[in-house]
CSV table of C-alpha atoms and ligand atoms in Angstrom, one decimal:
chain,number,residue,atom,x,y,z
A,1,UNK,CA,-27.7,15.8,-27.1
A,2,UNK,CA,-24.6,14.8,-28.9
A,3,UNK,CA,-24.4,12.8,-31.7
A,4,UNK,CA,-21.2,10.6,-33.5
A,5,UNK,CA,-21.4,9.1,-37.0
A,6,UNK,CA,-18.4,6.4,-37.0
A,7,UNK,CA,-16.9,4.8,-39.7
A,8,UNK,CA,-16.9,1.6,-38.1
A,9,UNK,CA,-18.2,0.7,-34.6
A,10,UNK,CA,-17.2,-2.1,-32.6
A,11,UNK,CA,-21.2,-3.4,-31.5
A,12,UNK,CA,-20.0,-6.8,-29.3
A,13,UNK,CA,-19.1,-9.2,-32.2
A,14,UNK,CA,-18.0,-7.3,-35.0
A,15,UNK,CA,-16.9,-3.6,-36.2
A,16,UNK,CA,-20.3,-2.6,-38.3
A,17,UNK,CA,-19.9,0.4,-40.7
A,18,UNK,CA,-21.7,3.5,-41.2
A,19,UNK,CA,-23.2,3.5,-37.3
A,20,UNK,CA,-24.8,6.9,-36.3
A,21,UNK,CA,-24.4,7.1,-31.8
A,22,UNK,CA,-26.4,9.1,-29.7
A,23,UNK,CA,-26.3,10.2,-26.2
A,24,UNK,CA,-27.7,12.6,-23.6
A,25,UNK,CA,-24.8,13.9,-22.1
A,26,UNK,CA,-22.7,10.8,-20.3
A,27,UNK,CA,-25.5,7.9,-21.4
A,28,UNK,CA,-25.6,6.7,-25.2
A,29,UNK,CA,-29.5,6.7,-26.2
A,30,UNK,CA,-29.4,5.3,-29.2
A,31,UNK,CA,-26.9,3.4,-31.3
A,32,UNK,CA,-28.1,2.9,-35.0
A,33,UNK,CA,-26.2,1.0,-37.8
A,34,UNK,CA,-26.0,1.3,-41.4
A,35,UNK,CA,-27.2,4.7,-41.4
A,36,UNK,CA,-25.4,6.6,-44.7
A,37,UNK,CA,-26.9,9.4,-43.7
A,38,UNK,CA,-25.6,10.3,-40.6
A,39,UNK,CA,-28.1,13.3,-39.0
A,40,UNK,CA,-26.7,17.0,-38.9
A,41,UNK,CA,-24.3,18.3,-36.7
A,42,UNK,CA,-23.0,14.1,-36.2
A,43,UNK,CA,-19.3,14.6,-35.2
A,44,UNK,CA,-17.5,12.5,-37.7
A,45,UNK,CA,-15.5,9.5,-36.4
A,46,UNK,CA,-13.3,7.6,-39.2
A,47,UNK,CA,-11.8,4.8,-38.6
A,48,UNK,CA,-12.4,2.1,-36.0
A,49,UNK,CA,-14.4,3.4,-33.0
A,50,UNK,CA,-14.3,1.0,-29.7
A,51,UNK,CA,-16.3,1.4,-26.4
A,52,UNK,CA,-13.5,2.8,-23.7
A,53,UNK,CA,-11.3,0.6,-22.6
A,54,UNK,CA,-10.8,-0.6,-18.9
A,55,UNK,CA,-7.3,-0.9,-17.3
A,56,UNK,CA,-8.8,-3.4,-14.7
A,57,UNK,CA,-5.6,-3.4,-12.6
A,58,UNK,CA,-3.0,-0.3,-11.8
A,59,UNK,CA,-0.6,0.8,-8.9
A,60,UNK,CA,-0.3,4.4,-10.5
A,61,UNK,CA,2.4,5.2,-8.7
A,62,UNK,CA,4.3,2.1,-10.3
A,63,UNK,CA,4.8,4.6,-13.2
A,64,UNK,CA,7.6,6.2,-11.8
A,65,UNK,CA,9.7,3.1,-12.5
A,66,UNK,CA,9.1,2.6,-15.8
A,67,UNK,CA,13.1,2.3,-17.2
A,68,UNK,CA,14.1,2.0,-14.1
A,69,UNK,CA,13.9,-1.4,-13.1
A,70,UNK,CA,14.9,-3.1,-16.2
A,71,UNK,CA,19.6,-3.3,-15.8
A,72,UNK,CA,20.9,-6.1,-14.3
A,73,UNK,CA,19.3,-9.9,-13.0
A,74,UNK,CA,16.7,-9.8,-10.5
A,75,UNK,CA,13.2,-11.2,-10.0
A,76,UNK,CA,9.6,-9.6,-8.6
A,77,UNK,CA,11.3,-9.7,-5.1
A,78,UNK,CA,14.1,-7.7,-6.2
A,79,UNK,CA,12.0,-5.8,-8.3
A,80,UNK,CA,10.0,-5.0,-5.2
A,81,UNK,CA,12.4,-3.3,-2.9
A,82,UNK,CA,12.9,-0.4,-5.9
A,83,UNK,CA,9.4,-0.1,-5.8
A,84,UNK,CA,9.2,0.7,-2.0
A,85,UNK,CA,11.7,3.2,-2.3
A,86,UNK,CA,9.0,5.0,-4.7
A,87,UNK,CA,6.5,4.6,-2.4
A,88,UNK,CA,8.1,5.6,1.0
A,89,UNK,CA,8.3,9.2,-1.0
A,90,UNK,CA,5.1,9.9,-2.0
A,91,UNK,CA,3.1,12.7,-0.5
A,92,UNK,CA,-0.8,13.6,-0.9
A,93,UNK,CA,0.3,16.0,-3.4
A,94,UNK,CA,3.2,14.9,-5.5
A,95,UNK,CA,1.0,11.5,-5.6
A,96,UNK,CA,-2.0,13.7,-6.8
A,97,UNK,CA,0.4,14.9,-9.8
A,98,UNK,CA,1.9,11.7,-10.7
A,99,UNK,CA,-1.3,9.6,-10.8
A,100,UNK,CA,-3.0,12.6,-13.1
A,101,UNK,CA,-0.3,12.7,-15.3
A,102,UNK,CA,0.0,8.5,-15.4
A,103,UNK,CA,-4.2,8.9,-15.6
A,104,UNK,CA,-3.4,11.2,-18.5
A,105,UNK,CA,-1.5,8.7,-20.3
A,106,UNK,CA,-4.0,6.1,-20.0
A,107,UNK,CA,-6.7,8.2,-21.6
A,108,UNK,CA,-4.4,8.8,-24.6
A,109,UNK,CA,-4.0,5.3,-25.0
A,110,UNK,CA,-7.9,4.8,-24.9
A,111,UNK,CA,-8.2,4.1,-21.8
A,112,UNK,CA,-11.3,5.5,-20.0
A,113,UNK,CA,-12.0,3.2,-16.8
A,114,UNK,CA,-9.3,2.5,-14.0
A,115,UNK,CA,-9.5,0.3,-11.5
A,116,UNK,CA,-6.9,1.3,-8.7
A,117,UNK,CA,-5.8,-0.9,-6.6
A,118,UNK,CA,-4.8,1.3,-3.6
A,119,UNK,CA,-2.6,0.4,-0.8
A,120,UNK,CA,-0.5,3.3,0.1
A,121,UNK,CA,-3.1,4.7,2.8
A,122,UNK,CA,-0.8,6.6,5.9
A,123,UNK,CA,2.1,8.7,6.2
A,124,UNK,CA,5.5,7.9,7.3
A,125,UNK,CA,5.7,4.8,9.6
A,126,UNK,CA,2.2,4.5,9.1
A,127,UNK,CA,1.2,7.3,10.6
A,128,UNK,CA,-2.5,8.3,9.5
A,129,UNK,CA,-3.1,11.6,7.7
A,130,UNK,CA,-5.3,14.5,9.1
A,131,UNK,CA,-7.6,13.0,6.7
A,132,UNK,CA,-6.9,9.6,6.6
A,133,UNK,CA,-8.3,9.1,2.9
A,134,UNK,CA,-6.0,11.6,1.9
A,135,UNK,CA,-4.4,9.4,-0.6
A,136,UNK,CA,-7.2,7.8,-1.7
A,137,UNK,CA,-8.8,11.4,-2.4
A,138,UNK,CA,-5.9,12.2,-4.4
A,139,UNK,CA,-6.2,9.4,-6.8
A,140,UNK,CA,-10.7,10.3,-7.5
A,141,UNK,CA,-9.2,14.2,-8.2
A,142,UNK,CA,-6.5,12.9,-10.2
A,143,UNK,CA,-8.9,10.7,-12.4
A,144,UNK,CA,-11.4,13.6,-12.5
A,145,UNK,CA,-8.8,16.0,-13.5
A,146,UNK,CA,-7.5,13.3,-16.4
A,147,UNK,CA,-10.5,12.9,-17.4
A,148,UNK,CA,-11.3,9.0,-16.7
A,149,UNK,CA,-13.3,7.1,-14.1
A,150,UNK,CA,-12.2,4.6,-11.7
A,151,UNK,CA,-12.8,2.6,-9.3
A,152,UNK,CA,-10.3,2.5,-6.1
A,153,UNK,CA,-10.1,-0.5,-4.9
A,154,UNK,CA,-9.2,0.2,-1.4
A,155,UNK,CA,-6.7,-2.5,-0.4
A,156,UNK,CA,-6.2,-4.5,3.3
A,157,UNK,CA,-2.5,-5.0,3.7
A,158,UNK,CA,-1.2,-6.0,7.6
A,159,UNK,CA,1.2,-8.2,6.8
A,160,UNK,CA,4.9,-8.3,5.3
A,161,UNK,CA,4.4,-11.7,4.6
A,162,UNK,CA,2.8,-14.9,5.6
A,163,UNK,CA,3.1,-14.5,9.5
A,164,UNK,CA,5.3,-11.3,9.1
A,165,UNK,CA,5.5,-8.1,10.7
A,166,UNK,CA,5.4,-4.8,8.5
A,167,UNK,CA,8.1,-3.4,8.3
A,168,UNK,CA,10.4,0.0,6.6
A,169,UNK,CA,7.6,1.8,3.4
A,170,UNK,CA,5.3,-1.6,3.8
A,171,UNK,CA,4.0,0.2,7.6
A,172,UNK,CA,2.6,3.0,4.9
A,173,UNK,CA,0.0,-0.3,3.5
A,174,UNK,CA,-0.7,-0.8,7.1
A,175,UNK,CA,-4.6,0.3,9.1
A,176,UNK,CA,-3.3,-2.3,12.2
A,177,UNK,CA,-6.8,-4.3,11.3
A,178,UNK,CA,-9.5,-5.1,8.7
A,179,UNK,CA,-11.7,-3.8,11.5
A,180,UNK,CA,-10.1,-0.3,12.0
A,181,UNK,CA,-9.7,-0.6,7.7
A,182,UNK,CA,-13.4,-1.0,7.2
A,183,UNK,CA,-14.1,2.1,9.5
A,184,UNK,CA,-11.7,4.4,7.7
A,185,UNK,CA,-12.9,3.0,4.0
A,186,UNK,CA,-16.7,3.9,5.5
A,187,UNK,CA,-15.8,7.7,5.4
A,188,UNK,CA,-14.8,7.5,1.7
A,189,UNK,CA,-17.3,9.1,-0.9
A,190,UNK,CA,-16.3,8.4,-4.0
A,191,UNK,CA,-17.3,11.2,-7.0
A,192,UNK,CA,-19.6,10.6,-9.8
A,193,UNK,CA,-16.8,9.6,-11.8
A,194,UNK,CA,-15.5,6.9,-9.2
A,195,UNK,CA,-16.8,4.3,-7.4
A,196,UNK,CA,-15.3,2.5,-4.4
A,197,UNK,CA,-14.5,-1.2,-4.4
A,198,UNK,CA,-12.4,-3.5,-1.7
A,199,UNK,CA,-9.3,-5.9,-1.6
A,200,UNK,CA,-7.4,-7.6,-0.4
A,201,UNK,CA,-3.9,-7.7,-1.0
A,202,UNK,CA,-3.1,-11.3,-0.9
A,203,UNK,CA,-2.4,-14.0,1.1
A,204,UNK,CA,1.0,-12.7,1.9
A,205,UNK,CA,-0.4,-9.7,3.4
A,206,UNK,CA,-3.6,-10.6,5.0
A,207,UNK,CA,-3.8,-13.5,7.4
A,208,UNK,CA,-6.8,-15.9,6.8
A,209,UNK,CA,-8.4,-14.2,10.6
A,210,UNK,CA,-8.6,-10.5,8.7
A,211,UNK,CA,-10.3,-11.7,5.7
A,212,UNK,CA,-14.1,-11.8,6.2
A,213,UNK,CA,-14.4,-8.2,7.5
A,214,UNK,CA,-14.2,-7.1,3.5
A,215,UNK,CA,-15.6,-9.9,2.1
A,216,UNK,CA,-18.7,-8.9,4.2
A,217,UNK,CA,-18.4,-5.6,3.4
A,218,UNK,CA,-17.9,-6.1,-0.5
A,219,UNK,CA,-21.6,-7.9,0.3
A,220,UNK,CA,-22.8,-5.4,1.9
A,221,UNK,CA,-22.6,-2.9,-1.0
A,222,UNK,CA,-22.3,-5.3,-3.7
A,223,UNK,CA,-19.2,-4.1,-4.4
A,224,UNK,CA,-15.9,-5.5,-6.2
A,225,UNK,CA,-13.5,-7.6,-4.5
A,226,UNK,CA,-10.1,-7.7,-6.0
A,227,UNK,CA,-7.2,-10.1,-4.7
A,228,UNK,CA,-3.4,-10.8,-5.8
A,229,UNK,CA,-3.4,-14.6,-6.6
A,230,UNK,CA,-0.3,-16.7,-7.1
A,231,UNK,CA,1.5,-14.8,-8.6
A,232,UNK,CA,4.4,-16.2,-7.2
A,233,UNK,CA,5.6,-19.8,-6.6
A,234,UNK,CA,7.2,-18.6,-3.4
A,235,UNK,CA,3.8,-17.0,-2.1
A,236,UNK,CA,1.9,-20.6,-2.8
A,237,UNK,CA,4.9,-22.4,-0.8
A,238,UNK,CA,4.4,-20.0,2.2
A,239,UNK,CA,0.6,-20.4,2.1
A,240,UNK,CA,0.5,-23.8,2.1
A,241,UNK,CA,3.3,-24.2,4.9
A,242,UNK,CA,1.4,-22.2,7.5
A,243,UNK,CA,-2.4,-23.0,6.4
A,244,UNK,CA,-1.9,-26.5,4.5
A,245,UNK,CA,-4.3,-24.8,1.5
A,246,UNK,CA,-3.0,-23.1,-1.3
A,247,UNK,CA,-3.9,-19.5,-1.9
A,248,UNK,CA,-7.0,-20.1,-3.7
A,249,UNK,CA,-8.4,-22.7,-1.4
A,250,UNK,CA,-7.8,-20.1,1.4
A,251,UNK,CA,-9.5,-17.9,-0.3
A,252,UNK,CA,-12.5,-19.9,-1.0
A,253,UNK,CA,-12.4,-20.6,2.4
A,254,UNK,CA,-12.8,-17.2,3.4
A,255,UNK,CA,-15.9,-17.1,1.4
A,256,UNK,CA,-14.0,-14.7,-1.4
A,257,UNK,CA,-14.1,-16.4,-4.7
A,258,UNK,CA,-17.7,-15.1,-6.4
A,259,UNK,CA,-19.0,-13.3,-9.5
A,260,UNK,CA,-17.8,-10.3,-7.8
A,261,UNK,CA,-14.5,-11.3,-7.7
A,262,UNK,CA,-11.4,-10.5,-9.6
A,263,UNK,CA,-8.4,-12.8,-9.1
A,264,UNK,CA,-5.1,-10.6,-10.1
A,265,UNK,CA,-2.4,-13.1,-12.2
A,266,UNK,CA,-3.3,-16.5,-11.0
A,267,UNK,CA,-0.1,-17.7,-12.4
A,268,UNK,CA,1.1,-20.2,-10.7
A,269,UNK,CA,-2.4,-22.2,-10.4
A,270,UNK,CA,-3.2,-26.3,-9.0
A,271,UNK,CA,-5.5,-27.9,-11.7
A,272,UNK,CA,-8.2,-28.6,-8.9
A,273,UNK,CA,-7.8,-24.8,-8.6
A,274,UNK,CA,-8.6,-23.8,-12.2
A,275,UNK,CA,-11.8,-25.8,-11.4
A,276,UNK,CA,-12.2,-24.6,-8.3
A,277,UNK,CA,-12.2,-20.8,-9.4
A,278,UNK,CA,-13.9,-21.3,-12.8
A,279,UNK,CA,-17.1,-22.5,-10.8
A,280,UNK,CA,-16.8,-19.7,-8.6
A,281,UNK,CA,-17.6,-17.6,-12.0
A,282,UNK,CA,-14.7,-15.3,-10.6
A,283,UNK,CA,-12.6,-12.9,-13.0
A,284,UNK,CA,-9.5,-13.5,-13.6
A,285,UNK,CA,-7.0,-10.1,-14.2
A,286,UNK,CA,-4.5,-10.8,-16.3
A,287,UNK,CA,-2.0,-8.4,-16.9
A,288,UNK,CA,0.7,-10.0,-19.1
A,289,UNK,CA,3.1,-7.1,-20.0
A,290,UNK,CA,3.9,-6.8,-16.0
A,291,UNK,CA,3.9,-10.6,-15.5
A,292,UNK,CA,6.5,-10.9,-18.1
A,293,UNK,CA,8.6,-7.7,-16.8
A,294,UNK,CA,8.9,-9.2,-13.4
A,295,UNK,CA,9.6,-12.7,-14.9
A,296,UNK,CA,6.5,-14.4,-12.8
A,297,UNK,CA,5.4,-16.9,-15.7
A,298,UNK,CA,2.3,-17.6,-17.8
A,299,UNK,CA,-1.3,-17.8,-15.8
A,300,UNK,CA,-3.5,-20.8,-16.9
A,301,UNK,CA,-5.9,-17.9,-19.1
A,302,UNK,CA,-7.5,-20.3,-21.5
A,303,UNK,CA,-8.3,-22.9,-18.9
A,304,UNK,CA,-9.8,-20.5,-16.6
A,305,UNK,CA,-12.6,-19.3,-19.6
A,306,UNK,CA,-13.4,-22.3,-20.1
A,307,UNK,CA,-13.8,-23.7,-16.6
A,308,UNK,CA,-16.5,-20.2,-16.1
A,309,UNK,CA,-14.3,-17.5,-15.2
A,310,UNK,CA,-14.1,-14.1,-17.3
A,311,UNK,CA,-11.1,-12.7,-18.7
A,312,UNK,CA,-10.0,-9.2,-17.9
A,313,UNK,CA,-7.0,-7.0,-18.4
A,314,UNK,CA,-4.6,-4.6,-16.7
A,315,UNK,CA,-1.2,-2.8,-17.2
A,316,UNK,CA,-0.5,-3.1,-13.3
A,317,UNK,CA,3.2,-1.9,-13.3
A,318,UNK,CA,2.7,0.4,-15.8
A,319,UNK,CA,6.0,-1.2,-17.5
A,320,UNK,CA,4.4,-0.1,-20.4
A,321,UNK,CA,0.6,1.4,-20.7
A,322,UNK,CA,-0.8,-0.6,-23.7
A,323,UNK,CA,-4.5,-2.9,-23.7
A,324,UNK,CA,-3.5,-3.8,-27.2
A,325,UNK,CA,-0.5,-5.3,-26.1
A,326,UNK,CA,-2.2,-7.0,-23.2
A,327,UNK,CA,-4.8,-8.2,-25.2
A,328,UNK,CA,-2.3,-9.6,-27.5
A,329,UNK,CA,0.2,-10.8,-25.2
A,330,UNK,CA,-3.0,-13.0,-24.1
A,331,UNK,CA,-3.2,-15.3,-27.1
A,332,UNK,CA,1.0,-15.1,-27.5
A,333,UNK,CA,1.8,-16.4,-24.2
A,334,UNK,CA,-0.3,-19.2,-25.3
A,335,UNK,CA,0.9,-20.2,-28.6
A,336,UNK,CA,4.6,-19.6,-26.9
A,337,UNK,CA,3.3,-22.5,-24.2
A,338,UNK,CA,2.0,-24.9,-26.6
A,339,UNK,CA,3.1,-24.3,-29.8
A,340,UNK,CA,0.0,-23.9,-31.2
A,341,UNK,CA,-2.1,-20.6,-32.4
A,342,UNK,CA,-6.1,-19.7,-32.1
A,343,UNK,CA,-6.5,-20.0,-28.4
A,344,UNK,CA,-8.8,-16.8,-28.5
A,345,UNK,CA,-10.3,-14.6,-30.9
A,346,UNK,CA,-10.2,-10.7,-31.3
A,347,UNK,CA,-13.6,-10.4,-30.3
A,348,UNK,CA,-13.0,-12.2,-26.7
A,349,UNK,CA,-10.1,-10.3,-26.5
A,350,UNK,CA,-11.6,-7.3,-27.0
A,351,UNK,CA,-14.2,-8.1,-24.8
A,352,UNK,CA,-12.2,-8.5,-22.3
A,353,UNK,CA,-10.3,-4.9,-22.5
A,354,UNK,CA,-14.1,-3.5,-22.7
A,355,UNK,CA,-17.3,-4.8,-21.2
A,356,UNK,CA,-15.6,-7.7,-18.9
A,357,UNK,CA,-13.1,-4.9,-17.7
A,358,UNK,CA,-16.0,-2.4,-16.2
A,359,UNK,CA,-17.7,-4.9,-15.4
A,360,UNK,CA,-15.2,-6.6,-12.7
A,361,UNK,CA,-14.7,-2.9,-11.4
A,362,UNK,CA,-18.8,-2.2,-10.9
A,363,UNK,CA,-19.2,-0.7,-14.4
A,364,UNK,CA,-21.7,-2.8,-15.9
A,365,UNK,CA,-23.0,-0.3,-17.6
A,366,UNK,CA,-20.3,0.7,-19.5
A,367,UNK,CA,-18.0,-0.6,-22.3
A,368,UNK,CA,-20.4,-1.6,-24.7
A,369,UNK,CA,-21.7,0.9,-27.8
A,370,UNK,CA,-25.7,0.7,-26.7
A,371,UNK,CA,-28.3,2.6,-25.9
A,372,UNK,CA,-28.4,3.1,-22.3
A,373,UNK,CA,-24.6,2.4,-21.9
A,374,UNK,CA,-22.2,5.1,-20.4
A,375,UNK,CA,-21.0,7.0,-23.4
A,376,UNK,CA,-17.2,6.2,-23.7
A,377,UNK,CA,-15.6,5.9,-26.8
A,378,UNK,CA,-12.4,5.3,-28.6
A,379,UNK,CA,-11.4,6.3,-32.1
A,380,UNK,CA,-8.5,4.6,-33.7
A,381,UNK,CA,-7.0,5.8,-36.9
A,382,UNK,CA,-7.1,3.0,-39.9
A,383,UNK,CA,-5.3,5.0,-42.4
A,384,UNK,CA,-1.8,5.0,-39.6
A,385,UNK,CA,1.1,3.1,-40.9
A,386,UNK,CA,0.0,-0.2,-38.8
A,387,UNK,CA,-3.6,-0.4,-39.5
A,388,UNK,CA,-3.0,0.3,-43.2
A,389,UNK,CA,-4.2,-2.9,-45.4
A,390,UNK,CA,-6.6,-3.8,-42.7
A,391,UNK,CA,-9.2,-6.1,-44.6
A,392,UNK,CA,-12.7,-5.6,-44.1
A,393,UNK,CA,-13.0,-9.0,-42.6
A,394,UNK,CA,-10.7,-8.8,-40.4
A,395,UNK,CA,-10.6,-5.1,-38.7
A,396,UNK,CA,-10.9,-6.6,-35.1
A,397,UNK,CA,-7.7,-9.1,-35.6
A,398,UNK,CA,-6.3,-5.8,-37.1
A,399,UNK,CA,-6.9,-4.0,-33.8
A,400,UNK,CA,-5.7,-6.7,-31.2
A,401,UNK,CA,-2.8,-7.9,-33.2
A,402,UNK,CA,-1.2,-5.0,-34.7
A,403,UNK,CA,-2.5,-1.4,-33.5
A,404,UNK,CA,-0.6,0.2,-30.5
A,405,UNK,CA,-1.8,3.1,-28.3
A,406,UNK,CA,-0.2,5.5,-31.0
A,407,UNK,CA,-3.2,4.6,-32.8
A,408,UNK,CA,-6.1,6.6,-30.6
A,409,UNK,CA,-6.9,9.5,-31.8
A,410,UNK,CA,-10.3,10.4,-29.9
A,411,UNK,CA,-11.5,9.0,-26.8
A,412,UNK,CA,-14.5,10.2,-25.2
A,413,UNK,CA,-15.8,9.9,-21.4
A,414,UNK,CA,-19.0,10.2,-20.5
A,415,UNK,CA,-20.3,11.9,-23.7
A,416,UNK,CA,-17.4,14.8,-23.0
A,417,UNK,CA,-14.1,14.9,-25.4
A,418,UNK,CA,-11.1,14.2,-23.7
A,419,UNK,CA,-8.6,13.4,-26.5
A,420,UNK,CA,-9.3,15.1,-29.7
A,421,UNK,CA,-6.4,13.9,-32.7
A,422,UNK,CA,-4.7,12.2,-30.2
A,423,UNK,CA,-4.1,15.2,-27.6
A,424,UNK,CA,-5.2,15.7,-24.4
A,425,UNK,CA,-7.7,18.5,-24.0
A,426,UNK,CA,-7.5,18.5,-20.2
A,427,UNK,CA,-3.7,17.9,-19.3
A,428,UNK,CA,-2.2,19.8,-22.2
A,429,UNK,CA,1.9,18.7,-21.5
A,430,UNK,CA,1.7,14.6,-20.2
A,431,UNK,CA,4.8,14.0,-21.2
A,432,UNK,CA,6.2,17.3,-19.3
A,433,UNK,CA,4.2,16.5,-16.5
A,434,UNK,CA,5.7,12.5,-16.0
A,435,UNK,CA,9.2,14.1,-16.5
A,436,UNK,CA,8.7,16.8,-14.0
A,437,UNK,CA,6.9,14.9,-11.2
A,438,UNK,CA,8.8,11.5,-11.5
A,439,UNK,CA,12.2,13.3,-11.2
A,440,UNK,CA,11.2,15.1,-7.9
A,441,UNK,CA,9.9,12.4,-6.7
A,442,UNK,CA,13.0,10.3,-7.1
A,443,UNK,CA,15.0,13.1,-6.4
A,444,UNK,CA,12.7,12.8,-2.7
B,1,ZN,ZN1,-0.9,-5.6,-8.7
């Protein structure tokens, strides 16, 4: 039995002082407000104390680019060949290091769900590992050893394009058919830190035929579903030349769009699409700080809520690791578009960095401060030099508008510390251990 007594807690709507949080080891038990008196032996929390946050969308290995990309012109094509020069030199084992120590960094910024989506399955020219879930092992050790959960999101990719061979690193992606794919993602246990969730690449990457072999097996097991979506003009231009549908109509076709879906960008969306995936009561991944890195535009975010679909957030790229700044980068894309401010309100956004998050990676019972709820929480300091002057009234516009990760300074996971005054108690040297791994891996 562990118990918190936090200055503030975020319970849904509104940051609510003086709240005393229980739990038996990893499951909150009960979560009482105004309580002056906190009971003995309550771990003090000041400040502002969130559920974990979820990072609904990450390539981890994406990290090692960070810097890297940014000299010169370019677009997400361009961008794209650097990155499959990272990937054509990962390992089992240097990938085990660099996804703890990009893991690591995540739970410093408060992070305390992933949700991985994982396509780098075989060896060199797509040659299958002894185990062929070697990779995907590596990432549920590398989360355990960071200290997070996640969900891997295990990731059909046959295709270079639309009607496209594979071809140089993408034969890595490759399992030759969703058939054999299914069969090798059957052998995966995941931990009791991870669960196991499906996608599919995109349209690029998987041909209309190879689609219903995961959406039957994300029904099967009730699992998520996660999908790329126009995130590109040139993908939508493609799909629509060989199939006469864009993207999302294929998909809907191929029976994916449901509750248990999470659409990835959908930035370049048709209106009757916005409809069409809002009734589908989809999610919809946004992950802005990667979408403006790799120059692919604005989704439709606003008029996806409020046709039915759920907002949810992810750092992808890892240009930067921040769900403040995605959160925020939300509402200012918007007022950039249309010149006008208020399209969403701390509490949705923080919503959608929290419950919405786990929820679109299986999690539904976690990211919410209640009794029964997994016990994942994140302490951010009030008295730093941005979240000084916060009013009372106003603590959760505070949080999305001006705090940055620098702000966390405890995060637990399942009722175990795992930052204490904003260092890591598992991984002791991240910043060492990014520098070390990402130059040997570049050095390949
Ligand atoms: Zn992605």
């Amino acid at each position: 039995m562990t118990s918190w007594h936090a200055e503030y807690a975020w319970l849904g709507d509104r940051f609510v002082p003086d709240v005393v949080i229980e739990a038996d080891n990893s499951v909150f038990t009960a979560v009482t407000p105004s309580e002056t008196e906190p009971p003995a032996g309550a771990i003090r929390l000041p400040g502002l104390t969130l559920p974990g946050l979820a990072n609904a969308h990450s390539h981890a290995f994406h990290r090692a680019l960070r810097g890297r990309t940014q000299a010169g012109r370019g677009s997400f094509w361009t961008w794209r060949e650097q990155m499959y020069q990272v990937a054509d030199r990962l390992t089992p084992e240097t990938y085990l290091r660099l996804a703890r120590a990009t893991y690591a960094e995540m739970a410093l910024a408060g992070i305390t769900c992933v949700g991985e989506f994982h396509y780098l399955h075989h060896g060199a020219g797509g040659q299958p590992y002894g185990n062929p879930n070697a990779m995907a092992d590596a990432l549920f050790e590398a989360a355990r050893q960071a200290g997070i959960r996640i969900t891997l999101l295990d990731t059909l990719y046959l295709s270079g394009g639309v009607e496209r061979a594979l071809e140089g690193p993408q034969l890595r992606f490759g399992d030759g058919s969703a058939e054999a794919w299914a069969d090798r993602v059957d052998a995966i246990k995941p931990p009791a830190h991870g669960r196991l969730g499906c996608a599919i690449h995109s349209v690029r990457a998987v041909p209309l035929g190879s689609m219903a072999p995961v959406v039957s097996w994300s029904d099967h097991r009730a699992a998520p579903l996660h999908v790329h979506l126009s995130e590109q003009r040139a993908e939508n231009e493609a799909c629509l030349a060989r199939y006469r549908r864009t993207p999302a109509q294929l998909l809907d076709q191929a029976g994916a769009l449901g509750p248990r879906t999470t659409v990835v960008h959908a930035t370049h969306l048709a209106d009757a699409d916005v409809t069409r995936l809002g009734g589908a009561r989809v999610f919809v991944g946004m992950c802005p700080t990667t979408e403006r890195d790799l120059a692919d535009g604005i989704g439709p975010a606003r008029a996806l809520a409020d046709r039915g679909a759920t907002l949810t957030l992810g750092t992808d790229s890892h240009a930067m690791i921040d769900m403040f700044e995605e959160a925020r980068a939300v509402e200012l894309n918007e007022r950039l578009r249309t010149q006008v401010r208020g399209h969403w309100s701390a509490a949705e956004l923080l919503g959608a960095a929290t419950a919405a998050g786990h929820a679109s990676l299986g999690w539904p019972d976690a990211g919410v401060i209640a009794a029964g709820a997994q016990a994942d929480l994140v302490t951010l300091d009030l008295s730093s030099t941005r979240l000084a002057g916060a009013g009372r009234e106003t603590l959760a516009e505070s949080v999305v508008f001006s705090a940055t990760t620098a702000d966390v300074r405890h995060v637990v996971t399942a009722g175990r510390d795992v930052v204490r005054d904003g260092r890591h108690l598992l991984v002791p040297d991240v910043a060492g251990e990014l520098n070390r791994v990402i130059g040997e891996v570049l050095a390949g």
